[in-house]
Short mmCIF file of C-alpha atoms and ligand atoms in Angstrom, two decimals:
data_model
loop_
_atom_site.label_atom_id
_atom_site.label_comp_id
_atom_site.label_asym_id
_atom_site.label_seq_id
_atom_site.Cartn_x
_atom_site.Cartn_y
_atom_site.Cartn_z
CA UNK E 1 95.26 24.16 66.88
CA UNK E 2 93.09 26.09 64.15
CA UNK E 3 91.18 23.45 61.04
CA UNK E 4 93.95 24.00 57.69
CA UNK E 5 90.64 24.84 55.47
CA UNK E 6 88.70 27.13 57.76
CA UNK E 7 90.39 28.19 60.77
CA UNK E 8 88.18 27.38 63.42
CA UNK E 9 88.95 25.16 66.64
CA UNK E 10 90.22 21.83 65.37
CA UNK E 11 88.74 18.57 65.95
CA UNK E 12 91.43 16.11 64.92
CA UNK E 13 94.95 16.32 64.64
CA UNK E 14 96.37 14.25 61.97
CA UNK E 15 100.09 14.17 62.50
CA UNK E 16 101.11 11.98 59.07
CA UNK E 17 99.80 14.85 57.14
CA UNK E 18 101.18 17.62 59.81
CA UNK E 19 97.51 19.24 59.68
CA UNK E 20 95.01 19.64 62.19
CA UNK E 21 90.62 19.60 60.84
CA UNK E 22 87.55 20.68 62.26
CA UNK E 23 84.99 17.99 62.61
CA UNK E 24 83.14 18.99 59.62
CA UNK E 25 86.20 19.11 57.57
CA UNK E 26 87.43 16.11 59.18
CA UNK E 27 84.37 13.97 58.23
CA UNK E 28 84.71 15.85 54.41
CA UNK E 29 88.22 14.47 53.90
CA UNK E 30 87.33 10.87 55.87
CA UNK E 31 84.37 10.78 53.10
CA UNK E 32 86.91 11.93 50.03
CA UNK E 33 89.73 9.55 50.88
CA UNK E 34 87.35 6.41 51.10
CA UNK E 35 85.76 7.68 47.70
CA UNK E 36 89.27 8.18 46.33
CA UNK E 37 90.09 4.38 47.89
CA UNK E 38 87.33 2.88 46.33
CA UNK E 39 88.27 4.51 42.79
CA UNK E 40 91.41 3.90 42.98
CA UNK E 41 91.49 0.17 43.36
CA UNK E 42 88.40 -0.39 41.09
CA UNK E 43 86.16 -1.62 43.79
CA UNK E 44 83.14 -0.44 42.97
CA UNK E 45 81.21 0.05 39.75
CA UNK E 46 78.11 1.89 39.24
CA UNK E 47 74.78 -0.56 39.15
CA UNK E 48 76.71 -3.04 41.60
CA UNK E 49 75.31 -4.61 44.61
CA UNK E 50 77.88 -4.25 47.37
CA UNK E 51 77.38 -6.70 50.98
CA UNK E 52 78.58 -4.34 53.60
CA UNK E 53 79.99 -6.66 56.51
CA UNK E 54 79.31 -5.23 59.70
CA UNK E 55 80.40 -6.10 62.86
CA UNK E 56 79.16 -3.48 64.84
CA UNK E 57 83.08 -2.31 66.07
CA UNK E 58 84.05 1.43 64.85
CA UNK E 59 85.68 0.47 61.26
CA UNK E 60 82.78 -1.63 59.64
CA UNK E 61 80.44 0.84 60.67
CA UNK E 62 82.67 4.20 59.46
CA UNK E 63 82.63 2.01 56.38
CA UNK E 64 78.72 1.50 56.46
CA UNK E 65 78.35 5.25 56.97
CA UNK E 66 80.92 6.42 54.24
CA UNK E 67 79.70 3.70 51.75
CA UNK E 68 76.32 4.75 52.16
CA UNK E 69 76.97 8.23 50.84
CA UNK E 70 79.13 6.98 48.44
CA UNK E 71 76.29 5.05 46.80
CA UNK E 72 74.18 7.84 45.87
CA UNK E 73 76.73 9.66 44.25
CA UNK E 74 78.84 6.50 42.54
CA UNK E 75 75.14 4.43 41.97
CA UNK E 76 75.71 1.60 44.01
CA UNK E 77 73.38 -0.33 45.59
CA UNK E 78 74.05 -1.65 49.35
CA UNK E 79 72.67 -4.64 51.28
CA UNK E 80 73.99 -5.20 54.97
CA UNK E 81 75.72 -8.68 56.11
CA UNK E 82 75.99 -9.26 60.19
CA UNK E 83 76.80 -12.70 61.87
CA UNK E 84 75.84 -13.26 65.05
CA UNK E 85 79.39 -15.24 66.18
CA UNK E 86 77.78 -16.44 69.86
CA UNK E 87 80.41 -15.35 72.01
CA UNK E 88 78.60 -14.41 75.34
CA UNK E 89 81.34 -12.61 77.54
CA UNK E 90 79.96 -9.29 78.23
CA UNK E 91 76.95 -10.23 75.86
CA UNK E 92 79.47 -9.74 73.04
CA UNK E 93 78.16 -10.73 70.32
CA UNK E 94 74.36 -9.70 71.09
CA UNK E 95 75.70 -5.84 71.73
CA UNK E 96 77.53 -6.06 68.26
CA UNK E 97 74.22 -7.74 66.86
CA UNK E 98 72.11 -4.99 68.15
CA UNK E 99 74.28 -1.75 67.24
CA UNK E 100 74.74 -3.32 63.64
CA UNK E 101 70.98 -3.78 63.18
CA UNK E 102 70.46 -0.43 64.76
CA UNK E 103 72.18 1.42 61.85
CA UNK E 104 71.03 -0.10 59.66
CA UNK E 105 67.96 0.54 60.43
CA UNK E 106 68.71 4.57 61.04
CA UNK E 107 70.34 4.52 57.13
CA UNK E 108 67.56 2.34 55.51
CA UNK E 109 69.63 0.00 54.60
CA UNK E 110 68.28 -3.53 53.77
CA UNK E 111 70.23 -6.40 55.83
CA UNK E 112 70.70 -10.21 56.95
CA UNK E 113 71.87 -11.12 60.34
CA UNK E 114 73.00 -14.76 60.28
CA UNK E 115 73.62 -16.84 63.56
CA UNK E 116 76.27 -19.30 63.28
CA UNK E 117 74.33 -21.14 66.17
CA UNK E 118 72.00 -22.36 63.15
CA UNK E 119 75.12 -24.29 61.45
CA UNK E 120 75.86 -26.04 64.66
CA UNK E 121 78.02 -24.50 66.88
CA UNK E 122 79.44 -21.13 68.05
CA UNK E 123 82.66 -19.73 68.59
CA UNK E 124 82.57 -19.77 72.13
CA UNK E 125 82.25 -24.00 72.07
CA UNK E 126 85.07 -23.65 68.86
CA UNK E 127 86.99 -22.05 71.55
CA UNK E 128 86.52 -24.66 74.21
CA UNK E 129 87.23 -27.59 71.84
CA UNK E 130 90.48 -25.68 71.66
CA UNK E 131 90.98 -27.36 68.16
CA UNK E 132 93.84 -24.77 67.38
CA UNK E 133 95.30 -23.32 70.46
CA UNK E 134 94.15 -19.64 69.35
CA UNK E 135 90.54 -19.24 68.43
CA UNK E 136 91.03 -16.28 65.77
CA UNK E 137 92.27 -17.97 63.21
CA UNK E 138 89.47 -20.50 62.70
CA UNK E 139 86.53 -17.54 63.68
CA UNK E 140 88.44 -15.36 60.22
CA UNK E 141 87.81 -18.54 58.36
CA UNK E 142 84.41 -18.93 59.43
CA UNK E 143 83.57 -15.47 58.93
CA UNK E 144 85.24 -15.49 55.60
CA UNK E 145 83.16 -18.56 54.16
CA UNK E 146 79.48 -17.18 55.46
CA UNK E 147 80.17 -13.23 54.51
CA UNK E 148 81.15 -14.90 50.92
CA UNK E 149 78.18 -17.34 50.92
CA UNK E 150 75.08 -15.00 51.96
CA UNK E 151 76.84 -11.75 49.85
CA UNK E 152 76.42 -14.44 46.70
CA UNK E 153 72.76 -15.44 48.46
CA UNK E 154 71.78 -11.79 48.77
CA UNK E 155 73.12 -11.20 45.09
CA UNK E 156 76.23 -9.04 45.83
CA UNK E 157 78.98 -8.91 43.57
CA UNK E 158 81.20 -7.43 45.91
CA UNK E 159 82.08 -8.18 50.19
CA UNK E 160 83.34 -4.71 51.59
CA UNK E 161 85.34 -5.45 54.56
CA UNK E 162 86.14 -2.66 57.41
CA UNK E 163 90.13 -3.50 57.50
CA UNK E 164 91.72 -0.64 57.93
CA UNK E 165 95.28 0.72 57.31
CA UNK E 166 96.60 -0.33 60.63
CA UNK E 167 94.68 -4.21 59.77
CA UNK E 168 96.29 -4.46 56.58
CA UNK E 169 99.54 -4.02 57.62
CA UNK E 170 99.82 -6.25 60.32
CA UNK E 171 98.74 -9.00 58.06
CA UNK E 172 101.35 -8.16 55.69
CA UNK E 173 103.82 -8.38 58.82
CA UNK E 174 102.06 -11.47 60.01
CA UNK E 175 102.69 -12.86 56.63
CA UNK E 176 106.03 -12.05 56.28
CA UNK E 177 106.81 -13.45 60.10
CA UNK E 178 105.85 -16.65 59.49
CA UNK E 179 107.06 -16.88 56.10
CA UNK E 180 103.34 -16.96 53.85
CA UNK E 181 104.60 -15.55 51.06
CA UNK E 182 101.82 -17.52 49.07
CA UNK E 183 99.05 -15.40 51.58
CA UNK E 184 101.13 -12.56 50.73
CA UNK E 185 101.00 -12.80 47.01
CA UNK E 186 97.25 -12.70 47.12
CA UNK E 187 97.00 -10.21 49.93
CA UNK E 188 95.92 -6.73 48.42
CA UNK E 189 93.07 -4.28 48.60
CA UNK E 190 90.43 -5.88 45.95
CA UNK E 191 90.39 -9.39 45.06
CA UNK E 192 88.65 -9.92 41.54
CA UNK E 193 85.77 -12.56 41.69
CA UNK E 194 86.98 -16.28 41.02
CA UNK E 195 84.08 -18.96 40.77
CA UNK E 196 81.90 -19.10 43.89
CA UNK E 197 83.77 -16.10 45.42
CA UNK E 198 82.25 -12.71 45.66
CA UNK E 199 85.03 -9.89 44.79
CA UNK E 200 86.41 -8.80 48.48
CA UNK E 201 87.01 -4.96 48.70
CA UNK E 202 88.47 -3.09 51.89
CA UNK E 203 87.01 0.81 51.68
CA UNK E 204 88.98 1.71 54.74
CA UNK E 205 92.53 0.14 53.61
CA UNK E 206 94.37 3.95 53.56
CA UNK E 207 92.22 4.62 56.51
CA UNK E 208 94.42 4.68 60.22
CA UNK E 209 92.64 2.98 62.77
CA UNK E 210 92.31 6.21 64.74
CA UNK E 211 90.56 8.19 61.94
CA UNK E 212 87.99 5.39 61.79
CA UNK E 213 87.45 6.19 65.74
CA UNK E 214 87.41 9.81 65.37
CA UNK E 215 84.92 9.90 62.48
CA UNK E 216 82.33 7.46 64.33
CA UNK E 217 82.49 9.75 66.97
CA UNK E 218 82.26 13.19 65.34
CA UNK E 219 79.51 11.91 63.48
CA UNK E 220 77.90 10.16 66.69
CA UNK E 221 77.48 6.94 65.51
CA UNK E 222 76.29 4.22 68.18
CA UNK E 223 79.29 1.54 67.91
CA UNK E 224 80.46 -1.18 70.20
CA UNK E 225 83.73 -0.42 71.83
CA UNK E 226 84.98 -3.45 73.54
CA UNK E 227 87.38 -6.26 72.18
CA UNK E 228 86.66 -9.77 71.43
CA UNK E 229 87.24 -11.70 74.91
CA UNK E 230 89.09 -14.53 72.62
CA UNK E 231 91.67 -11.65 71.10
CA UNK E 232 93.90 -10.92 74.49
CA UNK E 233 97.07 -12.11 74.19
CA UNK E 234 96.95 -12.80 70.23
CA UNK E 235 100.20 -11.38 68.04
CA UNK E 236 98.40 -9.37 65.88
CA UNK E 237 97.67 -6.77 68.74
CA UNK E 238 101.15 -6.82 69.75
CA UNK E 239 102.26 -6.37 66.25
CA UNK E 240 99.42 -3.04 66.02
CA UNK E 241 101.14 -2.10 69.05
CA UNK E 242 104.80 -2.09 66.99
CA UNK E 243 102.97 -0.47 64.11
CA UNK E 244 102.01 2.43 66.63
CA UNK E 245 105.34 2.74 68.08
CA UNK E 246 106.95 3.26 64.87
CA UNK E 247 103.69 5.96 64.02
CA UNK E 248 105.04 7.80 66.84
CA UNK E 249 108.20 8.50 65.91
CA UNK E 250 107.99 8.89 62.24
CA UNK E 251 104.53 10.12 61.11
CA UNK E 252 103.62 8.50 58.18
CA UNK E 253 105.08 6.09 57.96
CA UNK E 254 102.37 3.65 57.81
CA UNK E 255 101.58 4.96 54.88
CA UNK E 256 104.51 4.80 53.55
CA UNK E 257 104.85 0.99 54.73
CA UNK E 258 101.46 0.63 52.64
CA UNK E 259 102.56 2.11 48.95
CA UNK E 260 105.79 0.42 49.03
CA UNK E 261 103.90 -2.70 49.30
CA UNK E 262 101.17 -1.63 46.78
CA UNK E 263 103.82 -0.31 44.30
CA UNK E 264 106.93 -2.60 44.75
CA UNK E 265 106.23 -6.12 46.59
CA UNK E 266 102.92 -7.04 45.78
CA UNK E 267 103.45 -6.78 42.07
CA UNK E 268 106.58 -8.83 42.51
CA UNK E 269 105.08 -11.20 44.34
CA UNK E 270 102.54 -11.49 42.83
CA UNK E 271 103.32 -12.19 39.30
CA UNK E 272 105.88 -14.69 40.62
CA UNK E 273 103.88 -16.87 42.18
CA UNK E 274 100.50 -16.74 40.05
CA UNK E 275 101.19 -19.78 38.74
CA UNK E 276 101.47 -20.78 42.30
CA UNK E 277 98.22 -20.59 43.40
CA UNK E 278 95.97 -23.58 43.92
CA UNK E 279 92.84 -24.05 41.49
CA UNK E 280 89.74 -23.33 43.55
CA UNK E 281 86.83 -26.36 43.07
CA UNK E 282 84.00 -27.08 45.26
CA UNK E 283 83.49 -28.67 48.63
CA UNK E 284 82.27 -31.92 48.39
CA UNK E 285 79.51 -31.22 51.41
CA UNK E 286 78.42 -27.75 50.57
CA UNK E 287 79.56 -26.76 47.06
CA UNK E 288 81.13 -23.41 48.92
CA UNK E 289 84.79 -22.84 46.51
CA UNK E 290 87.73 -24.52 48.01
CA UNK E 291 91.33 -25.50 47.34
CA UNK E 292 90.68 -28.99 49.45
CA UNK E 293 88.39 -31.65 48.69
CA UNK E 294 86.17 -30.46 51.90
CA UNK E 295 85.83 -26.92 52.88
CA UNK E 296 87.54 -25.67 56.58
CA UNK E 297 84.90 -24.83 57.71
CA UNK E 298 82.45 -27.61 56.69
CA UNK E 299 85.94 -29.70 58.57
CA UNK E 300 85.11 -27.01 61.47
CA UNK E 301 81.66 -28.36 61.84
CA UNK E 302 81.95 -32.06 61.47
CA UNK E 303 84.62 -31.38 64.53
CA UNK E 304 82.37 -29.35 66.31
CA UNK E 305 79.40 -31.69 65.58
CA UNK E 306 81.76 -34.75 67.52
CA UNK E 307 82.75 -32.61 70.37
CA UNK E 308 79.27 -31.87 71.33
CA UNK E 309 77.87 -35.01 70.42
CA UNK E 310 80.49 -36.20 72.79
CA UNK E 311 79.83 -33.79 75.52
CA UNK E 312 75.82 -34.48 75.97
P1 AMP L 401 87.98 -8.52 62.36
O1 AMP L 401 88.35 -9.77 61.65
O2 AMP L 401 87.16 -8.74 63.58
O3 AMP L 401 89.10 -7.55 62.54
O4 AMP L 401 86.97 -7.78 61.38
C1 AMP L 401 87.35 -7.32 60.13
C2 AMP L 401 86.12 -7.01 59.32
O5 AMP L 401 85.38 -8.19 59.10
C3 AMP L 401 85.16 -6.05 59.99
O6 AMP L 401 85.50 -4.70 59.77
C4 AMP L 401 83.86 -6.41 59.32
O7 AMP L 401 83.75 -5.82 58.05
C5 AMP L 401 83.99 -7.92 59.14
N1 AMP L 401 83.39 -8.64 60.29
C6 AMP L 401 84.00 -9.04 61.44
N2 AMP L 401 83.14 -9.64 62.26
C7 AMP L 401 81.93 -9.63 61.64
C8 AMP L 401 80.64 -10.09 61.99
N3 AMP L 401 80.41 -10.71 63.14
N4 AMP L 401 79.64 -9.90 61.12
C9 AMP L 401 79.87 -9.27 59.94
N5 AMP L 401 81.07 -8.82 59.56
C10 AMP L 401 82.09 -8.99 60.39
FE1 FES L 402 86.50 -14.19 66.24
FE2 FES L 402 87.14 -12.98 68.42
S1 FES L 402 85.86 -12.28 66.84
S2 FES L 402 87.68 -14.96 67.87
ZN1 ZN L 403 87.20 23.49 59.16
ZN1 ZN L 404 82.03 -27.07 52.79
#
């Protein structure tokens, strides 16, 4: 297969677009369609401070890379956010540590790396006090309340997140599986600022999870390849599996999936239930925004701080 713009060998294949790119003009159009995201949806404004999460996986760091050049151009400034979850299997979390910190140290890129050891606990022992029977769900809301807390601490007024196309639509499935239409109705690529809450922006939301992996690659960015040891088993891999499935057979059709809910059912539901939504306030222990009198994840750690008080 010949590159659509210049004809030499191609690089990528990209089947929903029935076109075929050479790695330079494969990394052009990653770089334009993350531009045209971000302009798009209002996520960025010239003169802002953006916290760029990184996890040191394939789509935060794409992100990173893309953002980066982005910032010149648009004016942005950018400021690097990594949490150090403690989950040792394979030296997980130290690998994605390392790899984040490397890059940002190749882009010049000032950044915080954050151990959730210091508040406590980690996610490995949140695992074994199996207070949910899946990890995940409590690790998202643990990530979600320190990437919000340190962007506000390092003066960001937006969190950009590395979800990609394939992410965002299995939490829109999710969602609609077990009946959230609430998290659905305030599910959507930028989320204005509300008090205490940065603005969260995902860069990479019209981005398929493979172009992420082909861009990191053609570009020869250090990432770390393997997958959380607490994910096996969890639904939202089987549910990117049925997302892939359906790729197969009809290119495109993620994207398709993706502007029907952009265009039609988010703006439904949306303006339905606005009224709806629960009036954030602050947590009574550490003033972080929250619908409840005390924040999950200050709940998290009194938990946590039992168990192991228990255990010793
Ligand atoms: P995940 O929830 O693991 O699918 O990650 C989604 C996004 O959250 C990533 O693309 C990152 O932007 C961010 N993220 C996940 N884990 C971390 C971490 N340990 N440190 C910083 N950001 C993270
Ligand atoms: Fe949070 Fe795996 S990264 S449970
Ligand atoms: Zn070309
Ligand atoms: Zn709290």
């Amino acid at each position: 297969m010949r590159c659509r713009i210049c004809g030499a060998e191609a690089a990528v294949r990209l089947r929903y677009a029935n076109t075929a790119l050479c790695g330079e003009h494969f990394v052009r159009f990653f770089e334009r369609r993350v531009e045209r995201t971000v302009r798009k949806f209002g996520m960025i404004e010239s003169g802002e401070r953006v916290a760029v999460a990184v996890s040191g996986g394939k789509d935060s760091l794409a992100m990173l890379y893309a953002l980066s050049g982005l910032a010149e151009r648009m004016g942005f400034e950018i400021v690097g956010i990594t949490i150090d979850l403690g989950i040792e299997g394979g030296r997980y979390s130290e690998r994605c540590v390392e790899i984040a910190v490397e890059n940002y140290e190749r882009l010049g890129i000032p950044y915080k790396v954050v151990r959730l050891s210091e508040y406590g606990f980690t996610v490995d022992e949140l695992a074994r006090a199996r207070l949910r029977p899946r990890v995940c769900s409590l690790c998202g809301s643990v990530k979600r309340h320190l990437l919000n807390k340190i962007a506000r601490e390092m003066g960001a007024s937006r969190l950009a997140t590395g979800h990609n196309l394939d992410d965002f639509l299995q939490v829109v499935l999710q969602h609609y599986l077990f009946g959230r239409i609430e998290e659905l109705a305030k599910f959507y690529p930028a989320i204005p600022p509300a008090p205490g809450m940065v603005s969260r922006i995902k860069p990479l939301v019209e981005t398929p999870e493979r172009d992420s992996m082909a861009y990191v690659l053609l570009k020869g960015i250090e990432y770390h390849g393997g997958t959380c040891p607490h994910a096996r088993g969890a639904t939202s891999l089987d549910l990117k599996r049925a997302l892939n499935a359906l790729e197969r057979d009809h290119p495109g059709v993620k994207f398709s999936m993706f502007n029907v809910y952009i265009k039609s059912i988010y703006p439904l539901l949306s303006r339905e239930y606005m009224s709806k939504i629960e009036d954030v306030g602050a947590c009574e222990i550490c003033g972080e925004p929250t619908s409840a009198r005390i924040c999950l994840f200050c709940r998290i750690r009194e938990a946590m701080k039992k168990r192991l008080k228990k255990s010793n």
